[in-house]
Short mmCIF file of C-alpha atoms in Angstrom, two decimals:
data_model
loop_
_atom_site.label_atom_id
_atom_site.label_comp_id
_atom_site.label_asym_id
_atom_site.label_seq_id
_atom_site.Cartn_x
_atom_site.Cartn_y
_atom_site.Cartn_z
CA ALA A 104 0.07 0.02 0.15
CA GLN A 105 1.06 3.56 -0.65
CA SER A 106 0.35 6.52 1.57
CA VAL A 107 1.16 10.28 1.67
CA ALA A 108 1.63 12.42 4.94
CA GLN A 109 1.46 16.21 4.79
CA PRO A 110 1.62 16.95 8.47
CA GLU A 111 0.58 20.72 8.30
CA ASP A 112 -3.08 21.57 7.78
CA GLN A 113 -2.08 25.35 7.18
CA VAL A 114 1.14 27.09 6.57
CA ASN A 115 1.41 30.96 6.82
CA VAL A 116 4.15 32.86 5.26
CA ALA A 117 4.96 36.31 4.58
CA GLU A 118 5.06 37.71 1.08
CA GLY A 119 8.61 37.66 -0.30
CA ASN A 120 9.96 35.08 2.52
CA PRO A 121 10.78 31.50 1.56
CA LEU A 122 8.30 29.00 1.92
CA THR A 123 8.09 25.05 2.54
CA VAL A 124 5.21 22.81 2.57
CA LYS A 125 6.16 19.29 3.87
CA CYS A 126 5.57 15.86 2.49
CA THR A 127 6.38 12.30 3.35
CA TYR A 128 5.34 9.09 1.52
CA SER A 129 5.37 5.36 1.91
CA VAL A 130 5.60 2.89 -0.87
CA SER A 131 6.83 -0.60 -1.22
CA GLY A 132 8.93 0.06 -4.20
CA ASN A 133 10.23 3.30 -5.65
CA PRO A 134 7.90 6.25 -6.04
CA TYR A 135 6.78 8.56 -8.60
CA LEU A 136 5.89 11.83 -6.62
CA PHE A 137 3.96 14.86 -7.49
CA TRP A 138 2.86 18.14 -6.17
CA TYR A 139 -0.44 19.79 -7.34
CA VAL A 140 -1.85 23.08 -6.61
CA GLN A 141 -5.72 23.92 -6.14
CA TYR A 142 -7.53 27.05 -6.27
CA PRO A 143 -10.99 27.33 -4.81
CA ASN A 144 -13.81 25.58 -6.96
CA ARG A 145 -10.97 24.65 -9.40
CA GLY A 146 -9.42 21.35 -10.49
CA LEU A 147 -5.79 20.33 -9.73
CA GLN A 148 -3.02 21.95 -11.48
CA PHE A 149 0.26 20.22 -11.81
CA LEU A 150 3.32 21.74 -10.42
CA LEU A 151 6.10 19.37 -10.52
CA LYS A 152 7.02 15.57 -10.44
CA TYR A 153 9.87 13.31 -9.72
CA ILE A 154 10.26 10.31 -11.61
CA THR A 155 14.07 9.74 -11.69
CA GLY A 156 17.16 11.41 -11.99
CA ASP A 157 18.26 14.61 -9.91
CA ASN A 158 16.93 14.83 -6.46
CA LEU A 159 16.02 18.46 -6.97
CA VAL A 160 13.07 18.95 -9.22
CA LYS A 161 12.15 22.56 -10.50
CA GLY A 162 8.59 22.93 -11.67
CA SER A 163 5.88 25.69 -12.42
CA TYR A 164 5.79 29.21 -10.89
CA GLY A 165 9.20 29.05 -9.44
CA PHE A 166 8.31 26.04 -7.06
CA GLU A 167 10.89 23.17 -6.60
CA ALA A 168 11.09 20.14 -4.28
CA GLU A 169 13.67 17.92 -3.25
CA PHE A 170 13.42 14.17 -3.23
CA ASN A 171 15.00 12.49 -0.31
CA LYS A 172 15.01 8.84 -0.41
CA SER A 173 16.39 8.27 3.17
CA GLN A 174 13.81 10.39 4.78
CA THR A 175 11.04 9.44 2.32
CA SER A 176 10.33 13.00 1.96
CA PHE A 177 9.41 15.38 -1.01
CA HIS A 178 9.01 19.01 0.56
CA LEU A 179 7.93 21.51 -1.65
CA LYS A 180 9.84 24.95 -1.49
CA LYS A 181 9.93 28.38 -3.15
CA PRO A 182 12.50 31.03 -2.49
CA SER A 183 10.16 33.86 -2.30
CA ALA A 184 6.36 33.53 -1.83
CA LEU A 185 3.85 35.54 -3.43
CA VAL A 186 0.35 36.44 -2.29
CA SER A 187 -0.94 34.76 -5.35
CA ASP A 188 0.66 31.37 -4.31
CA SER A 189 -2.27 31.13 -1.47
CA ALA A 190 -3.90 28.03 -2.43
CA LEU A 191 -4.38 24.57 -1.35
CA TYR A 192 -1.54 22.13 -2.20
CA PHE A 193 -1.47 18.35 -2.66
CA CYS A 194 1.43 15.91 -2.36
CA ALA A 195 0.84 12.78 -4.26
CA VAL A 196 2.68 9.32 -4.80
CA ARG A 197 2.27 6.42 -7.22
CA ASP A 198 4.32 3.12 -6.88
CA ARG A 199 6.31 2.79 -9.89
CA PHE A 200 6.36 -1.11 -10.00
CA VAL A 201 2.55 -1.88 -9.22
CA SER A 202 1.08 -3.66 -12.28
CA GLY A 203 -2.31 -3.36 -13.82
CA ALA A 204 -4.76 -0.44 -14.04
CA GLY A 205 -4.64 0.34 -10.49
CA SER A 206 -0.95 1.24 -11.08
CA TYR A 207 -1.53 4.51 -12.39
CA GLN A 208 -3.65 5.62 -9.21
CA LEU A 209 -2.21 8.38 -7.16
CA THR A 210 -2.53 8.42 -3.47
CA PHE A 211 -2.95 12.05 -2.33
CA GLY A 212 -2.14 13.67 0.97
CA LYS A 213 -4.78 15.51 2.68
CA GLY A 214 -3.50 18.89 1.51
CA THR A 215 -1.86 21.87 2.94
CA LYS A 216 -3.46 25.21 2.94
CA LEU A 217 -0.73 27.74 2.20
CA SER A 218 -1.57 31.59 3.10
CA VAL A 219 0.78 34.05 2.00
CA ILE A 220 0.30 37.23 4.13
CA PRO A 221 1.06 40.75 2.17
CA GLY B 251 -0.07 20.49 -22.77
CA ALA B 252 -2.68 18.03 -22.32
CA VAL B 253 -6.16 19.33 -21.55
CA VAL B 254 -8.87 17.71 -19.62
CA SER B 255 -12.22 19.44 -20.18
CA GLN B 256 -14.80 18.60 -17.39
CA HIS B 257 -18.68 19.81 -17.85
CA PRO B 258 -20.60 21.24 -16.23
CA SER B 259 -18.75 23.10 -13.62
CA TRP B 260 -21.82 23.74 -11.72
CA VAL B 261 -24.98 21.94 -11.47
CA ILE B 262 -28.14 22.13 -9.17
CA CYS B 263 -30.56 19.44 -9.12
CA LYS B 264 -33.85 18.25 -7.29
CA SER B 265 -33.52 15.38 -5.06
CA GLY B 266 -34.13 12.20 -6.87
CA THR B 267 -33.16 13.22 -10.31
CA SER B 268 -29.88 12.03 -12.11
CA VAL B 269 -26.95 14.19 -13.20
CA LYS B 270 -24.32 13.33 -15.76
CA ILE B 271 -20.90 14.79 -15.72
CA GLU B 272 -18.64 14.55 -18.85
CA CYS B 273 -14.85 14.42 -18.80
CA ARG B 274 -13.18 14.76 -22.09
CA SER B 275 -9.51 14.62 -23.01
CA LEU B 276 -9.15 17.29 -25.66
CA ASP B 277 -5.81 16.75 -27.09
CA PHE B 278 -4.55 13.32 -26.07
CA GLN B 279 -6.05 9.78 -25.89
CA ALA B 280 -6.96 8.77 -22.38
CA THR B 281 -6.70 4.95 -21.91
CA THR B 282 -7.58 5.40 -18.33
CA MET B 283 -9.52 7.96 -16.31
CA PHE B 284 -10.08 8.51 -12.75
CA TRP B 285 -13.09 10.00 -10.71
CA TYR B 286 -12.62 11.62 -7.45
CA ARG B 287 -14.84 13.23 -5.09
CA GLN B 288 -13.76 16.00 -2.81
CA PHE B 289 -15.52 17.19 0.54
CA PRO B 290 -15.03 20.67 1.86
CA LYS B 291 -11.54 21.20 3.14
CA GLN B 292 -10.59 17.50 2.43
CA SER B 293 -8.29 15.55 0.13
CA LEU B 294 -9.60 13.86 -2.96
CA MET B 295 -11.10 10.60 -2.61
CA LEU B 296 -10.67 7.98 -5.36
CA MET B 297 -14.17 6.69 -6.34
CA ALA B 298 -13.35 4.66 -9.55
CA THR B 299 -10.92 3.99 -12.22
CA SER B 300 -12.31 3.47 -15.91
CA ASN B 301 -10.44 2.04 -18.83
CA GLU B 302 -11.87 2.58 -22.32
CA GLY B 303 -14.24 -0.08 -23.30
CA SER B 304 -14.45 -1.86 -20.19
CA LYS B 305 -16.32 -1.74 -16.73
CA ALA B 306 -15.02 0.74 -14.40
CA THR B 307 -13.40 -0.57 -11.10
CA TYR B 308 -15.00 1.04 -7.97
CA GLU B 309 -13.23 1.76 -4.75
CA GLN B 310 -14.50 0.13 -1.47
CA GLY B 311 -17.60 1.77 -0.09
CA VAL B 312 -18.48 3.53 -3.66
CA GLU B 313 -22.04 2.38 -4.80
CA LYS B 314 -21.52 1.44 -8.51
CA ASP B 315 -25.43 1.53 -9.01
CA LYS B 316 -25.33 4.84 -7.53
CA PHE B 317 -22.40 6.24 -9.41
CA LEU B 318 -22.43 5.16 -13.05
CA ILE B 319 -19.40 5.38 -14.94
CA ASN B 320 -18.95 4.95 -18.84
CA HIS B 321 -15.64 5.29 -20.80
CA ALA B 322 -17.10 4.71 -24.30
CA SER B 323 -14.06 6.26 -26.15
CA LEU B 324 -10.46 7.24 -25.52
CA THR B 325 -11.70 10.87 -24.98
CA LEU B 326 -14.68 10.78 -22.98
CA SER B 327 -15.65 9.43 -19.70
CA THR B 328 -19.01 10.19 -17.92
CA LEU B 329 -20.14 9.84 -14.22
CA THR B 330 -23.90 9.93 -13.91
CA VAL B 331 -25.10 10.31 -10.24
CA THR B 332 -28.37 8.45 -10.28
CA SER B 333 -31.33 9.41 -7.92
CA ALA B 334 -29.40 12.14 -6.41
CA HIS B 335 -29.80 13.06 -2.63
CA PRO B 336 -28.32 15.82 -0.77
CA GLU B 337 -25.58 13.68 0.78
CA ASP B 338 -24.40 13.50 -2.87
CA SER B 339 -23.60 17.00 -3.13
CA SER B 340 -19.86 17.38 -3.62
CA PHE B 341 -16.96 18.40 -5.86
CA TYR B 342 -16.23 15.93 -8.34
CA ILE B 343 -13.12 15.75 -10.32
CA CYS B 344 -11.78 13.65 -13.03
CA SER B 345 -8.21 12.74 -14.27
CA ALA B 346 -6.79 11.14 -17.26
CA ARG B 347 -3.79 9.16 -17.98
CA ASP B 348 -2.49 9.35 -21.50
CA ARG B 349 -1.14 6.42 -23.45
CA GLU B 350 2.47 7.84 -23.17
CA ASP B 351 2.45 7.36 -19.27
CA THR B 352 4.50 10.22 -18.54
CA GLY B 353 3.54 9.40 -14.75
CA GLU B 354 1.50 12.46 -14.58
CA LEU B 355 -2.30 12.60 -14.34
CA PHE B 356 -4.13 15.58 -15.98
CA PHE B 357 -7.34 16.81 -14.17
CA GLY B 358 -10.39 18.48 -15.16
CA GLU B 359 -11.60 21.64 -13.44
CA GLY B 360 -14.16 19.85 -11.38
CA SER B 361 -17.81 19.81 -11.25
CA ARG B 362 -19.65 21.34 -8.23
CA LEU B 363 -22.93 19.25 -7.64
CA THR B 364 -25.59 20.52 -5.42
CA VAL B 365 -28.67 18.60 -4.64
CA LEU B 366 -31.67 20.20 -3.06
#
């Protein structure tokens, strides 16, 4: 079974400050890892993913995330937060080696609400 | 990039009626589509997985007779909420996987269902 933990329900950060949204995961094999952002009453927008290769992944809107296998973490970061970054952020995992139609399922964390204060 | 269109965005219906939500992949062929339900301030709950031309696989606890899923073509999947009741009110989101399987899922914009 695969699972994702986002330990913080809410993160508050001042505009211009760096932000971090935490995510840890559990899979039996090697993971595919994703970050998505959701604005109110909207679907999910893809931010970035880790499949293989460099542990530091750069994504949309200046976001990046670092895959840390030993700590089973994939924290989302941005050097300088914008008010427009305020939204709900979801970390998701997929076990790379599960076969069958269910192998493409993503397991989502519960989400972290990011509020950037002007 | 890959675009998934979901329609309608908002729907209000009377209790006992049925509502159909469409999910279309606009610029790619989606061999697998997923339907999620999201309650306020909560994460996405996977309802079912549908593969083109075959019956959907429902997650435990999801009533297949209540939530009918059809994936008749590589670009269209539909979710029909039958005999809707107020407790079915929710935000429903679809996602699709393309044939290339880049690892990423592409999400629709969601459909807000309110049952009166």
